[in-house]
PDB file of N, CA, C and O in Angstrom:
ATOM      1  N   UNK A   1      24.534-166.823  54.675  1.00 49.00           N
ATOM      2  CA  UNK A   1      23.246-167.123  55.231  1.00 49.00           C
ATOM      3  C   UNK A   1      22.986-166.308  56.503  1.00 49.00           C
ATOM      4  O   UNK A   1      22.021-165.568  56.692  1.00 49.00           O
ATOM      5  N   UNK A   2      23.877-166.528  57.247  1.00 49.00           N
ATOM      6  CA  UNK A   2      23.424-165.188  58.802  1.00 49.00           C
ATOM      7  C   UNK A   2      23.775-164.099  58.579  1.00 49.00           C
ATOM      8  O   UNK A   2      24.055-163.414  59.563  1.00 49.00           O
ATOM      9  N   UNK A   3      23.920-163.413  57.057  1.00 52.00           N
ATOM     10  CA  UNK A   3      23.795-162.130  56.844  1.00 52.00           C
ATOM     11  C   UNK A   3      22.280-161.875  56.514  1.00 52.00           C
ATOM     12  O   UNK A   3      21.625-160.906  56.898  1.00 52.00           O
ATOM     13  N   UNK A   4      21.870-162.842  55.788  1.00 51.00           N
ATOM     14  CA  UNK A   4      20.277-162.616  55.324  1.00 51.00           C
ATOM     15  C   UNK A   4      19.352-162.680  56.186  1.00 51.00           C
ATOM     16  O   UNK A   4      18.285-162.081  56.053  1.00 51.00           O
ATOM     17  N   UNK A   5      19.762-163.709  57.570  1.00 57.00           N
ATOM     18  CA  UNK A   5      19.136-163.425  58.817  1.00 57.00           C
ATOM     19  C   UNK A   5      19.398-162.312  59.761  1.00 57.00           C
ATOM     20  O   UNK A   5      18.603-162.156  60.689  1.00 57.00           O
ATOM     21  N   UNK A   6      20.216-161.674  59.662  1.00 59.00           N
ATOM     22  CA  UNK A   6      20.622-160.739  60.313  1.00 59.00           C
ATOM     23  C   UNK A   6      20.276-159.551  59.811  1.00 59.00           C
ATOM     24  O   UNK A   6      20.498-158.588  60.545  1.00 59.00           O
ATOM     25  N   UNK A   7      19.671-159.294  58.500  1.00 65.00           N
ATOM     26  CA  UNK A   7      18.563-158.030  57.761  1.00 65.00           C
ATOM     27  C   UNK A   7      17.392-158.042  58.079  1.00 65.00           C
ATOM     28  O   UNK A   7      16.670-157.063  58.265  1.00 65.00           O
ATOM     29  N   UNK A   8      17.003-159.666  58.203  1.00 68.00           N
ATOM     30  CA  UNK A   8      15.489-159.962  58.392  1.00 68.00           C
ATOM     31  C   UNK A   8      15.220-159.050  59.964  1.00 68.00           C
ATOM     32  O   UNK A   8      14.354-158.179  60.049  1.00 68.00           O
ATOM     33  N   UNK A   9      16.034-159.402  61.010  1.00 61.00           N
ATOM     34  CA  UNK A   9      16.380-159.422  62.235  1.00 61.00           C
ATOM     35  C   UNK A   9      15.706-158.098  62.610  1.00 61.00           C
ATOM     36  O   UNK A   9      14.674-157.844  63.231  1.00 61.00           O
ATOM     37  N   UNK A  10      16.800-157.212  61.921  1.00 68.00           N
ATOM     38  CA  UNK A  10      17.169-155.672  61.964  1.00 68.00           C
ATOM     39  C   UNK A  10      15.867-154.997  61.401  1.00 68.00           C
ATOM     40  O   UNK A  10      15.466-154.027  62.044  1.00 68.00           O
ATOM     41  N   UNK A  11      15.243-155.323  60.437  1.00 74.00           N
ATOM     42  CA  UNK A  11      13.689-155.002  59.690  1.00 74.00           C
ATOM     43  C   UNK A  11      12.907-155.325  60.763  1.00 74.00           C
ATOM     44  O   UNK A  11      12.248-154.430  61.293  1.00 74.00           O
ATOM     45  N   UNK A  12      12.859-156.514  61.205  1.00 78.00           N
ATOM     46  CA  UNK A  12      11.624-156.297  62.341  1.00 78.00           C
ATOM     47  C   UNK A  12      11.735-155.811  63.167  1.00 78.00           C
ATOM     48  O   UNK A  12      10.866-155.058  63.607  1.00 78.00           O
ATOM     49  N   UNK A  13      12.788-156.018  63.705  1.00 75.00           N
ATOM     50  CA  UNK A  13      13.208-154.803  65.063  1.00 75.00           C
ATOM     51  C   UNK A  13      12.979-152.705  64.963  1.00 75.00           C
ATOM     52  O   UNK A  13      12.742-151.737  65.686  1.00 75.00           O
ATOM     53  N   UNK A  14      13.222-153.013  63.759  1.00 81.00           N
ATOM     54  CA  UNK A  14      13.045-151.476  62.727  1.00 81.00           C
ATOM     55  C   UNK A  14      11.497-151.339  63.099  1.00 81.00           C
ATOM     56  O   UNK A  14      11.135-150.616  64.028  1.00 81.00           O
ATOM     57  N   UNK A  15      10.491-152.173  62.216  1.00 85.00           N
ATOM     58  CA  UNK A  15       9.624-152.148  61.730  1.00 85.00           C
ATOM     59  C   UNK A  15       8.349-151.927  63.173  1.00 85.00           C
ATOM     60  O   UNK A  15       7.341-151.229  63.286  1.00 85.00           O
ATOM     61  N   UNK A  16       9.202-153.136  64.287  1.00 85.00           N
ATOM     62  CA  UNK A  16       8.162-153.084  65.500  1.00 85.00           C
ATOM     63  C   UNK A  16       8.386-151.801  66.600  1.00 85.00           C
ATOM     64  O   UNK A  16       7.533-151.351  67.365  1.00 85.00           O
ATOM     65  N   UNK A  17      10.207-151.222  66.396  1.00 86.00           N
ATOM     66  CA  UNK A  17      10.172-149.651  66.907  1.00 86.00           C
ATOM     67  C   UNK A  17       9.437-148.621  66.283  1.00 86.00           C
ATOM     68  O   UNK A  17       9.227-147.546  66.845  1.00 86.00           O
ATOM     69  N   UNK A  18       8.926-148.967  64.845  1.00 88.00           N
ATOM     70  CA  UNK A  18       8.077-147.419  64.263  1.00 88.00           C
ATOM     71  C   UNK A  18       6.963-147.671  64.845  1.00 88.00           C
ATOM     72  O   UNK A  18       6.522-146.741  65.520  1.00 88.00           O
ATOM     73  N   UNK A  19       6.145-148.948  64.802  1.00 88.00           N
ATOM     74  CA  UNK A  19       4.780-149.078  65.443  1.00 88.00           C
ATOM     75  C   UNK A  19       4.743-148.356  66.366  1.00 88.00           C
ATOM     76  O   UNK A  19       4.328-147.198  66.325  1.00 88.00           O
ATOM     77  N   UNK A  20       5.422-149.267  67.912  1.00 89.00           N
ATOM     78  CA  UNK A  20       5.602-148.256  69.162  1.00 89.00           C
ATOM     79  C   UNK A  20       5.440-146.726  68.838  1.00 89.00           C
ATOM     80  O   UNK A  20       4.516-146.032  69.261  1.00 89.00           O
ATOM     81  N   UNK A  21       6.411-146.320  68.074  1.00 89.00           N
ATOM     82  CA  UNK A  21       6.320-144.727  68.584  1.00 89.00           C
ATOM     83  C   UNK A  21       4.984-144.126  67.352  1.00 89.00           C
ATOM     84  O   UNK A  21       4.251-143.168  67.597  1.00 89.00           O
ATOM     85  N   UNK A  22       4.944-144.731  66.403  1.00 88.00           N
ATOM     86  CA  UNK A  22       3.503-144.696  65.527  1.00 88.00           C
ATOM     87  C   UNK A  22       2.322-144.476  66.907  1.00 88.00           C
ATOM     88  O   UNK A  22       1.606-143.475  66.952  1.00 88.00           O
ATOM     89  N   UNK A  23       2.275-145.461  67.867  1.00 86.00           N
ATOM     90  CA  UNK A  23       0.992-145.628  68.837  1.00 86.00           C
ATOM     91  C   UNK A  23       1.280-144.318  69.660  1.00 86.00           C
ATOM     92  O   UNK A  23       0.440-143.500  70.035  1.00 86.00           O
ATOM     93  N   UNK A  24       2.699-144.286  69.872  1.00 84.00           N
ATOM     94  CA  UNK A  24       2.635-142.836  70.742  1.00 84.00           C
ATOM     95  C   UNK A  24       2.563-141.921  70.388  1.00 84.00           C
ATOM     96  O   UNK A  24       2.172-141.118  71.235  1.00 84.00           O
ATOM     97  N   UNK A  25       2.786-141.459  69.289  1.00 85.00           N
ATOM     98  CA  UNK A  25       2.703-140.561  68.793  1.00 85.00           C
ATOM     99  C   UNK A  25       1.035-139.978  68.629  1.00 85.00           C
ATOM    100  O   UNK A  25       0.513-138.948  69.055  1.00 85.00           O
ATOM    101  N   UNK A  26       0.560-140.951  67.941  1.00 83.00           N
ATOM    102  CA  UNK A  26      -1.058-140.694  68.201  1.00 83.00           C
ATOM    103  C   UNK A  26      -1.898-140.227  69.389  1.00 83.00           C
ATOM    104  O   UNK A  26      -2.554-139.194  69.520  1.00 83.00           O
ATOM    105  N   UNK A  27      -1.658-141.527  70.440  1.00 78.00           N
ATOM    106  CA  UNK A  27      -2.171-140.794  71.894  1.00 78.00           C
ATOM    107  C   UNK A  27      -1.527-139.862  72.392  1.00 78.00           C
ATOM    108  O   UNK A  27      -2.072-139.587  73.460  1.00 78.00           O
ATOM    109  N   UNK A  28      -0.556-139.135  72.194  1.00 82.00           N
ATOM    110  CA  UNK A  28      -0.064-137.936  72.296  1.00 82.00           C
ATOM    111  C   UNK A  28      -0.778-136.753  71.680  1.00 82.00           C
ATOM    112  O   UNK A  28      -0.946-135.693  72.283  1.00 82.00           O
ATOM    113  N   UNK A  29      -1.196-136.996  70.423  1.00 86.00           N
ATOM    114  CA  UNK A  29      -1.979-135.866  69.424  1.00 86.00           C
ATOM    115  C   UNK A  29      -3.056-135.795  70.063  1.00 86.00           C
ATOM    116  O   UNK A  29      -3.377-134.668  70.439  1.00 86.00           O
ATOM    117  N   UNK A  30      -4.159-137.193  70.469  1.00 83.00           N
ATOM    118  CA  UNK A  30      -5.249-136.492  71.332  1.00 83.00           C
ATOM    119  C   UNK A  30      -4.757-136.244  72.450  1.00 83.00           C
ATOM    120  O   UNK A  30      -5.363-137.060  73.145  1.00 83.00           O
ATOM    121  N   UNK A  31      -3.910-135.554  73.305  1.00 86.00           N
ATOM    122  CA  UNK A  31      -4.226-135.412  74.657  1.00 86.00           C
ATOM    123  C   UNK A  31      -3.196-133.888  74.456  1.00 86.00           C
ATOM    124  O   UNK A  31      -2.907-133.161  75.407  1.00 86.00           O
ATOM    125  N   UNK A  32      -2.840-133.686  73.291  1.00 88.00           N
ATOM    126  CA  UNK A  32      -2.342-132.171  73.060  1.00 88.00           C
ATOM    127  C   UNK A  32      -3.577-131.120  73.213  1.00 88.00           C
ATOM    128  O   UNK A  32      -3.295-130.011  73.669  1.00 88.00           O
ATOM    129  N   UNK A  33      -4.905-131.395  72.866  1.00 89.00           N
ATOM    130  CA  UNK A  33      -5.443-129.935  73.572  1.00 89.00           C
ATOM    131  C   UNK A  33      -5.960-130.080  74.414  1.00 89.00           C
ATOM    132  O   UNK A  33      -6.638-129.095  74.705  1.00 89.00           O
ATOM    133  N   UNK A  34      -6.057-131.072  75.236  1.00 89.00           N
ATOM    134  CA  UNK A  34      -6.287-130.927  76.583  1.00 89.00           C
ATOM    135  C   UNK A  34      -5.388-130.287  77.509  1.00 89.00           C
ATOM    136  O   UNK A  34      -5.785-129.695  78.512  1.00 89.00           O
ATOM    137  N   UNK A  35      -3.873-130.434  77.097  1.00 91.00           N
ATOM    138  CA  UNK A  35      -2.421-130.304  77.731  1.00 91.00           C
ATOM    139  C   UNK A  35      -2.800-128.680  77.564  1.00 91.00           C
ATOM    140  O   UNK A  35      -2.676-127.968  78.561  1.00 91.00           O
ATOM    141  N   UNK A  36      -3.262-128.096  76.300  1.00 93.00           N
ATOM    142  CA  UNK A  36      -2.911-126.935  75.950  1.00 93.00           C
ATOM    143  C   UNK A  36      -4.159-126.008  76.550  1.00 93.00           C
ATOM    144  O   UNK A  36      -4.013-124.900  77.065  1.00 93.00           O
ATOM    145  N   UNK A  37      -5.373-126.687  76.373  1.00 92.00           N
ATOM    146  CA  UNK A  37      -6.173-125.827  77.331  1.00 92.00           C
ATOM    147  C   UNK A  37      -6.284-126.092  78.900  1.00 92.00           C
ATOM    148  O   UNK A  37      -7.162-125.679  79.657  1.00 92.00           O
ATOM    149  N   UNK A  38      -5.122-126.922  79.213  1.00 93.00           N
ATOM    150  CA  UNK A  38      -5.065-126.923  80.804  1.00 93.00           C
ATOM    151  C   UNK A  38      -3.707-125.394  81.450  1.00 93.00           C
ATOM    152  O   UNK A  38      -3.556-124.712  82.464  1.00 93.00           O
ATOM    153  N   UNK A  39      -3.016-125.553  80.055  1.00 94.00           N
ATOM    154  CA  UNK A  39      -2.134-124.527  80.450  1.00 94.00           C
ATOM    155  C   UNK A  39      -2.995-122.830  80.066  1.00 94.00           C
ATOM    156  O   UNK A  39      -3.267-121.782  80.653  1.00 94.00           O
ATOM    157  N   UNK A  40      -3.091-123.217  79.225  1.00 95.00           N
ATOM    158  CA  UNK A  40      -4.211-121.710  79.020  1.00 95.00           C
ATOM    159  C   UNK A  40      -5.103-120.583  80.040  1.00 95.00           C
ATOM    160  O   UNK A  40      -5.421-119.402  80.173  1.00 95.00           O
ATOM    161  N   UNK A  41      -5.254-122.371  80.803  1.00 94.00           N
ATOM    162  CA  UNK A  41      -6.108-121.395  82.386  1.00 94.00           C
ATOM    163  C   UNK A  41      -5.029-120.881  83.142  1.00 94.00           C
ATOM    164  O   UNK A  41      -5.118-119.691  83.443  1.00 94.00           O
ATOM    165  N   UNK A  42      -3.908-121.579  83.563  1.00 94.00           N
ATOM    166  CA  UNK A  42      -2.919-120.907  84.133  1.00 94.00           C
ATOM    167  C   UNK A  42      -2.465-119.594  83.658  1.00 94.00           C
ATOM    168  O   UNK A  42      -2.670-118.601  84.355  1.00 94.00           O
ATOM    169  N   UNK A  43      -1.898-119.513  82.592  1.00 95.00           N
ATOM    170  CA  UNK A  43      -1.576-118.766  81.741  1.00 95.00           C
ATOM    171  C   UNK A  43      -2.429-117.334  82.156  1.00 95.00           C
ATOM    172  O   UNK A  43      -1.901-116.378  82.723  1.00 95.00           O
ATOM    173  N   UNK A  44      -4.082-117.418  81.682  1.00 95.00           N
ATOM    174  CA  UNK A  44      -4.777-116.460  81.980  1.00 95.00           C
ATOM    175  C   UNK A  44      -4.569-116.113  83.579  1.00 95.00           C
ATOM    176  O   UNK A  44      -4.593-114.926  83.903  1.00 95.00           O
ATOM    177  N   UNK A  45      -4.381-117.041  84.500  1.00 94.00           N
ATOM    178  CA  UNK A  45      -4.646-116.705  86.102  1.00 94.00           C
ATOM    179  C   UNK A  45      -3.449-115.742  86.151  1.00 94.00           C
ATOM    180  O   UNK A  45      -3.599-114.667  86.731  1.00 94.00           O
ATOM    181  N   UNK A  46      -1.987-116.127  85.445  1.00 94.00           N
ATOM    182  CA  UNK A  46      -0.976-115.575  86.035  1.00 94.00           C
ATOM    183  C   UNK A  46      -1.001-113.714  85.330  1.00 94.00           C
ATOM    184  O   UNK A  46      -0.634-112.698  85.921  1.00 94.00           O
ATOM    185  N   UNK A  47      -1.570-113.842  83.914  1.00 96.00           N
ATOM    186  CA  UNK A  47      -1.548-112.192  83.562  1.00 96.00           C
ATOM    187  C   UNK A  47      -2.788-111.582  84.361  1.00 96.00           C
ATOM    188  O   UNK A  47      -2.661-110.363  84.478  1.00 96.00           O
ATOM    189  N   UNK A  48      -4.088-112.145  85.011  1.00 95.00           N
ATOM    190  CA  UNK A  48      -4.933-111.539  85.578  1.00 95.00           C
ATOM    191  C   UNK A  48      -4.579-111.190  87.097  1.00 95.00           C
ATOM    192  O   UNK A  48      -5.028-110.203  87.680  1.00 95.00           O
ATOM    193  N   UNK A  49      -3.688-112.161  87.677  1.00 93.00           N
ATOM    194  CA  UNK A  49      -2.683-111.770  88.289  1.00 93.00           C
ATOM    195  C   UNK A  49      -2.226-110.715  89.516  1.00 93.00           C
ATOM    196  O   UNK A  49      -3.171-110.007  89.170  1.00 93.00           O
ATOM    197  N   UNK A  50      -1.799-110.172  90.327  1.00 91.00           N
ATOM    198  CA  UNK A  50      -1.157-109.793  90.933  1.00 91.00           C
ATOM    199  C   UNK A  50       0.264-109.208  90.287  1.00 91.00           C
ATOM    200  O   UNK A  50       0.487-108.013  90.096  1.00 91.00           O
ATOM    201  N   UNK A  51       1.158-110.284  89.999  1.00 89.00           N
ATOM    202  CA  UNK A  51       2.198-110.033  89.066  1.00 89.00           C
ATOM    203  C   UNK A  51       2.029-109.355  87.795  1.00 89.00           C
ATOM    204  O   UNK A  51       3.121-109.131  87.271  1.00 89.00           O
ATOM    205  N   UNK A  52       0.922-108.905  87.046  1.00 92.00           N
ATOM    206  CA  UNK A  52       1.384-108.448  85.756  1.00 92.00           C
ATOM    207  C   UNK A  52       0.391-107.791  85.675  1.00 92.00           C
ATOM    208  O   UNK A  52       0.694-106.598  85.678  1.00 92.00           O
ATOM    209  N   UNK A  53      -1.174-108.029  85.569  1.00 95.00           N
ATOM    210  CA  UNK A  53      -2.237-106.697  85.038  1.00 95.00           C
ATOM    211  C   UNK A  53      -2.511-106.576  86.519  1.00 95.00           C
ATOM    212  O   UNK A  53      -3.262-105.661  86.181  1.00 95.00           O
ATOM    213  N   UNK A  54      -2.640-106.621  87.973  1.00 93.00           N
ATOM    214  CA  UNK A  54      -3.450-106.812  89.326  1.00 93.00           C
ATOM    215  C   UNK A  54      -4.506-106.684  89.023  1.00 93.00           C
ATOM    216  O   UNK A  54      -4.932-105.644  89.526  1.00 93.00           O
ATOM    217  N   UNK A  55      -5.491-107.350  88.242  1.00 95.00           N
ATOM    218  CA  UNK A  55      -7.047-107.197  87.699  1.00 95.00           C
ATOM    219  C   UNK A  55      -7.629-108.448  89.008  1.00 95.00           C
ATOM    220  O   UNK A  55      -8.493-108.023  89.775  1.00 95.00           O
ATOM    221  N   UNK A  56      -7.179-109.808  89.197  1.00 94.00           N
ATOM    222  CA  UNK A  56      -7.590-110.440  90.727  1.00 94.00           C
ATOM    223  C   UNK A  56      -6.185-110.705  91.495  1.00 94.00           C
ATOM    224  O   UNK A  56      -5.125-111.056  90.976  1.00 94.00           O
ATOM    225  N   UNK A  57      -6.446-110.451  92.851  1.00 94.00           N
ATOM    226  CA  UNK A  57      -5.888-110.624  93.857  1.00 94.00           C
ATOM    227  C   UNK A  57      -5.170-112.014  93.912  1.00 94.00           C
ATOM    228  O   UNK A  57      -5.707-113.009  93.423  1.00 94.00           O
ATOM    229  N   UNK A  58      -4.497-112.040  94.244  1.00 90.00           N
ATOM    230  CA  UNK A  58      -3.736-113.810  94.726  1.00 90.00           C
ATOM    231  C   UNK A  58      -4.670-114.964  95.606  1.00 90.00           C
ATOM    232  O   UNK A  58      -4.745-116.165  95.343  1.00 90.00           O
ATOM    233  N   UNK A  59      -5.353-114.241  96.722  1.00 93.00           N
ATOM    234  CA  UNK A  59      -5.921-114.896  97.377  1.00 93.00           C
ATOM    235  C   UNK A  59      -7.725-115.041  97.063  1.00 93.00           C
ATOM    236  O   UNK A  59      -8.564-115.504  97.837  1.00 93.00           O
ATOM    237  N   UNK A  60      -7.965-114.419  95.526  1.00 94.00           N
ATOM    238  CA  UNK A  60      -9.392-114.457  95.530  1.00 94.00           C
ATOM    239  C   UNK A  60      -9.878-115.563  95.042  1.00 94.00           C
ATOM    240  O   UNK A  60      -9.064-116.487  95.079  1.00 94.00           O
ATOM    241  N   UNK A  61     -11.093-115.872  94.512  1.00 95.00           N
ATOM    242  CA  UNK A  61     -11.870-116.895  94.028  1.00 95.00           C
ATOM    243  C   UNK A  61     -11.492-117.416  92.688  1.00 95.00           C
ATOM    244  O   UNK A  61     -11.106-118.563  92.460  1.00 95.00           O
ATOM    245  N   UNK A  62     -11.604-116.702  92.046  1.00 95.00           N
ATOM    246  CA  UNK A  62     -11.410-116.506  90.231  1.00 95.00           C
ATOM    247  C   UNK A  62     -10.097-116.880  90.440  1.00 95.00           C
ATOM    248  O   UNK A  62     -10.055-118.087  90.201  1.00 95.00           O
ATOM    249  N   UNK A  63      -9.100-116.517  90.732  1.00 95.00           N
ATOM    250  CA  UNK A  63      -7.634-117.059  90.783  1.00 95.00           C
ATOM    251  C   UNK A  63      -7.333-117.910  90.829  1.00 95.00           C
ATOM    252  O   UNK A  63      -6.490-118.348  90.046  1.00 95.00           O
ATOM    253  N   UNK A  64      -7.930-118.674  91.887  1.00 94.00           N
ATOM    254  CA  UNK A  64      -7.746-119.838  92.506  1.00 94.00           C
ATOM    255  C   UNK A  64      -8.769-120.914  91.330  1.00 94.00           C
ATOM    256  O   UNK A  64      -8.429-121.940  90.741  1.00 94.00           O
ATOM    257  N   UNK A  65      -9.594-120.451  91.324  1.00 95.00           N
ATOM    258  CA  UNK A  65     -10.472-121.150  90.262  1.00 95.00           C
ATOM    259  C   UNK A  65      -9.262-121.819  88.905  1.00 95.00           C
ATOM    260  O   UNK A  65      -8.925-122.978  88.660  1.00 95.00           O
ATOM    261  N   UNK A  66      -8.934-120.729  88.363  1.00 94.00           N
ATOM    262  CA  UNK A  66      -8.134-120.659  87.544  1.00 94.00           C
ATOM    263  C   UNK A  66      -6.703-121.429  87.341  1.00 94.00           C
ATOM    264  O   UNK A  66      -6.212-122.257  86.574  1.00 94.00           O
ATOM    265  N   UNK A  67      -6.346-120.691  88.441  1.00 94.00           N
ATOM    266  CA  UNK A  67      -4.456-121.177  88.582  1.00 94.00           C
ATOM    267  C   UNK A  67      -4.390-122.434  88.682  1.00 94.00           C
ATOM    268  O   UNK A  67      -3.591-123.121  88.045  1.00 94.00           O
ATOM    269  N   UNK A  68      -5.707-123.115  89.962  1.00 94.00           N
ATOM    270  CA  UNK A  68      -5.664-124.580  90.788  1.00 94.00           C
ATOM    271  C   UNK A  68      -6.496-125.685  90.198  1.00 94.00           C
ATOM    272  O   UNK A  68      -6.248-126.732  89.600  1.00 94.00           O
ATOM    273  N   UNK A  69      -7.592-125.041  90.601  1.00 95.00           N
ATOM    274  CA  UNK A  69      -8.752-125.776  89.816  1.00 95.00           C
ATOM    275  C   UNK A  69      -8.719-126.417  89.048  1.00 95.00           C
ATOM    276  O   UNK A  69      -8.422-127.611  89.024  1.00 95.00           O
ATOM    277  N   UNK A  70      -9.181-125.375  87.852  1.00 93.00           N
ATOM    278  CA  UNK A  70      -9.101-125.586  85.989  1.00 93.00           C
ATOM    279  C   UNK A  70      -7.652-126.350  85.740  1.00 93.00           C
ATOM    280  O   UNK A  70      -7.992-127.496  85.446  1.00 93.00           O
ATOM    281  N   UNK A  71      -6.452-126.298  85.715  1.00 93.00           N
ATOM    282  CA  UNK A  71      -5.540-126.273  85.640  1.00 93.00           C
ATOM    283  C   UNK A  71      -5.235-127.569  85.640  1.00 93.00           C
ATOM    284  O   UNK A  71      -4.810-128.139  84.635  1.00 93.00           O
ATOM    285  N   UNK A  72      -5.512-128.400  87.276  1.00 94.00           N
ATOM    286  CA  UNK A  72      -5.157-129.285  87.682  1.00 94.00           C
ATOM    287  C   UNK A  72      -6.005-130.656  87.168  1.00 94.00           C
ATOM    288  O   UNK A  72      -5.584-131.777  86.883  1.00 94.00           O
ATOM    289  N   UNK A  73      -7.363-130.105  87.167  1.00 92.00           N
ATOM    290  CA  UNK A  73      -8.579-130.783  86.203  1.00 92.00           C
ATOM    291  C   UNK A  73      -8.669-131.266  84.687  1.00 92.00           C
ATOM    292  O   UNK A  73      -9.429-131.926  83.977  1.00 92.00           O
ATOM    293  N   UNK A  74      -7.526-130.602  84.594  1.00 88.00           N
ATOM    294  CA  UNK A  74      -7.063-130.907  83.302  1.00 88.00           C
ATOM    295  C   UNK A  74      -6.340-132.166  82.768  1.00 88.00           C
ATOM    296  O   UNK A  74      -6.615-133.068  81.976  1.00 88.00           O
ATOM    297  N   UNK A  75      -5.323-131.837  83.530  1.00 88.00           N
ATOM    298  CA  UNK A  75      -4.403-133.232  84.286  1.00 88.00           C
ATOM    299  C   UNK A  75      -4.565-134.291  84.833  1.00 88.00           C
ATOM    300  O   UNK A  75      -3.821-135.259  84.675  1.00 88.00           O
ATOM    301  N   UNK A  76      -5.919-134.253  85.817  1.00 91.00           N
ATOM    302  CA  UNK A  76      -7.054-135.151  86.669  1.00 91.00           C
ATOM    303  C   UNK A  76      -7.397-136.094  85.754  1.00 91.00           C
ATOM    304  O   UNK A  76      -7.253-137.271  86.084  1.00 91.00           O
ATOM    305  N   UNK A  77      -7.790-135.852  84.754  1.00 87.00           N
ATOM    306  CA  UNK A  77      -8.636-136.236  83.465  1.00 87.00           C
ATOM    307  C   UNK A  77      -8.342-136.479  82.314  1.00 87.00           C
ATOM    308  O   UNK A  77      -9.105-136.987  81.493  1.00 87.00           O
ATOM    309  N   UNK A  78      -7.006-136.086  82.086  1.00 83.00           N
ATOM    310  CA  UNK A  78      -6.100-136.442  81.148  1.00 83.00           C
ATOM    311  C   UNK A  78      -6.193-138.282  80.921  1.00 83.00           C
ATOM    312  O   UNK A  78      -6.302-138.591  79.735  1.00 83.00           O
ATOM    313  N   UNK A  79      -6.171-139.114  81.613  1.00 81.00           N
ATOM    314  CA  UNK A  79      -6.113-140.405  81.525  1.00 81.00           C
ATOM    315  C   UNK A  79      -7.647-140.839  81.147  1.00 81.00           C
ATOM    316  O   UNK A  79      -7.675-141.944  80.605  1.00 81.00           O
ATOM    317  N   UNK A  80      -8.465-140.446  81.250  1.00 82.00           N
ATOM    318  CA  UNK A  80     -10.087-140.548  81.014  1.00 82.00           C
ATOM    319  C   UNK A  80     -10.087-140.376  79.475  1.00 82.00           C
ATOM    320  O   UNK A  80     -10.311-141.263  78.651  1.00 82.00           O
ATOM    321  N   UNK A  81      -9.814-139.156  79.252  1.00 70.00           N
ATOM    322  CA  UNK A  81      -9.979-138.169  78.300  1.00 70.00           C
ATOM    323  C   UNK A  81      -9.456-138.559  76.796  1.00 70.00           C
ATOM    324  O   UNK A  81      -9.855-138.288  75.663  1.00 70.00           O
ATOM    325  N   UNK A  82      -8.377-139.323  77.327  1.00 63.00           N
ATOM    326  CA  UNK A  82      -7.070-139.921  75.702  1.00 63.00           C
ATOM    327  C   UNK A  82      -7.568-141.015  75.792  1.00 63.00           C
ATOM    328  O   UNK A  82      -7.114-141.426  74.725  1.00 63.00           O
ATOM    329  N   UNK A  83      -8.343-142.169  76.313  1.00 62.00           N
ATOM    330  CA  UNK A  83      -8.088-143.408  76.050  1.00 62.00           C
ATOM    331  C   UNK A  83      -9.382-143.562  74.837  1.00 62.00           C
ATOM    332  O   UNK A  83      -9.560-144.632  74.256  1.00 62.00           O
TER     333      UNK A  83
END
């Protein structure tokens, strides 16, 4: 008899860990292109760059726009954005 309770046990415990990561897994999928177009701006700031093409300066507008801004706005809003 406390083997048959002890399957039941193990199934729900099973059953209520897939949910959990079932739910995370989802709000994870929407907040993947936000994640991905927050890195994208970086990405572009660092080849427009100083370090790799010098097409803007470190200290200009567009850079900063880019690297800080966009970037961080992404992240800002991330909790807005998935729910």
């Amino acid at each position: 008899m406390s083997q048959v309770s002890n399957t039941s046990f193990t199934t729900t415990v099973s059953s209520n860990a897939m949910a959990v990561v079932d739910y995370l897994s989802k709000s994870m999928m929407s907040a993947l292109p936000f994640i991905v177009c927050a890195a994208l701006f970086r990405t572009v700031a660092v080849i427009m760059g100083e370090g790799m093409l010098g097409l803007w300066s470190a200290d200009s507008e567009i850079y900063r726009l880019f690297y800080s801004w966009l970037y961080n706005a992404g992240y800002y809003f991330l909790p807005i954005l998935t729910v």
